[in-house]
Amino acid sequence: MAYLAVLYPWTAGARFDARYYVDTHLAIVRDAWTDHGLIDATVLFPVEADPAFAAIATLEFADEAAIDAALASPGAARVFGDVAAFTDIGPVAQRCRMAR
């Protein structure tokens, strides 16, 4: 497995629509990237009043090649183009590996 974490750093006054993210954006991600090896997409939201991040998404892919394929796919433009619909925060993406 290979993972892509997408973090949205919180700053005072930032806009982040968590409901839109869950109801709409995750569906766009799944629709665009499942055929390219996306296995699962989850998101964590903070419980603190002044968080470091507005959200942390974890995208699980079959392997690193699947991440490359998803990011290079035509659907990537739709995924990235939708970001402005739910936030004014610039997302930070990082490839990760899972350890247990």
XYZ file of C-alpha atoms in Angstrom:
100
model
C 0.000 0.000 0.000
C 0.960 3.622 -0.510
C -0.580 6.669 1.123
C -1.070 10.295 0.216
C -1.863 12.583 3.140
C -3.488 15.914 2.327
C -3.279 18.447 5.133
C -5.093 21.759 5.361
C -3.112 24.040 7.746
C -5.473 26.123 9.863
C -5.109 29.867 10.265
C -7.519 32.206 12.021
C -10.240 33.347 9.654
C -9.701 30.542 7.151
C -12.720 29.005 5.438
C -13.201 25.228 5.429
C -16.598 23.651 4.738
C -16.327 20.206 6.350
C -19.818 19.146 5.257
C -19.035 19.900 1.603
C -15.742 18.052 1.925
C -17.444 14.909 3.238
C -20.583 15.025 1.075
C -19.113 16.228 -2.221
C -15.327 16.437 -2.432
C -14.610 12.902 -1.224
C -17.059 11.592 -3.834
C -15.196 13.525 -6.533
C -11.884 12.074 -5.315
C -13.255 8.531 -5.315
C -14.859 8.946 -8.735
C -11.689 10.394 -10.272
C -9.117 8.062 -8.759
C -10.653 4.658 -7.957
C -9.868 3.409 -11.469
C -6.254 4.494 -10.914
C -5.733 2.458 -7.739
C -7.388 4.481 -4.970
C -8.536 1.981 -2.346
C -9.892 4.246 0.383
C -10.207 7.907 1.341
C -10.742 9.078 4.905
C -10.608 12.450 6.619
C -9.861 13.505 10.179
C -11.305 16.704 11.632
C -9.944 18.400 14.766
C -11.751 18.520 18.068
C -9.694 21.439 19.420
C -10.946 25.003 19.140
C -7.643 26.281 17.700
C -6.295 23.365 15.638
C -3.067 23.055 13.684
C -5.049 21.648 10.737
C -8.613 22.157 9.529
C -8.568 18.606 8.149
C -6.205 15.748 7.398
C -7.186 13.433 4.561
C -5.574 10.045 4.038
C -5.779 8.500 0.593
C -4.825 4.828 0.390
C -3.576 3.561 -2.963
C -2.492 0.163 -4.240
C 1.113 1.352 -4.641
C 3.268 4.382 -5.505
C 2.591 3.899 -9.219
C -1.129 4.247 -8.495
C -0.546 7.609 -6.798
C 1.465 8.745 -9.822
C -1.295 7.558 -12.181
C -4.023 9.307 -10.182
C -2.140 12.593 -9.995
C -1.438 12.489 -13.745
C -4.971 11.451 -14.721
C -7.520 13.746 -16.391
C -9.656 13.470 -13.232
C -6.955 15.181 -11.173
C -7.958 18.546 -12.643
C -11.484 18.041 -11.320
C -10.181 17.061 -7.862
C -7.821 20.036 -7.615
C -10.324 22.401 -9.212
C -12.906 21.576 -6.553
C -10.713 22.711 -3.642
C -11.854 26.340 -3.915
C -15.457 25.184 -3.424
C -14.794 24.207 0.193
C -11.726 26.118 1.389
C -9.386 29.048 0.912
C -6.571 27.059 2.554
C -3.762 25.827 0.316
C -3.534 22.058 0.868
C -0.205 20.364 1.538
C 0.199 16.841 0.148
C 2.719 14.344 1.449
C 3.379 10.741 0.470
C 3.503 8.474 3.491
C 3.984 4.889 4.567
C 1.992 3.122 7.258
C 3.672 1.645 10.306
C 1.910 -0.355 13.008
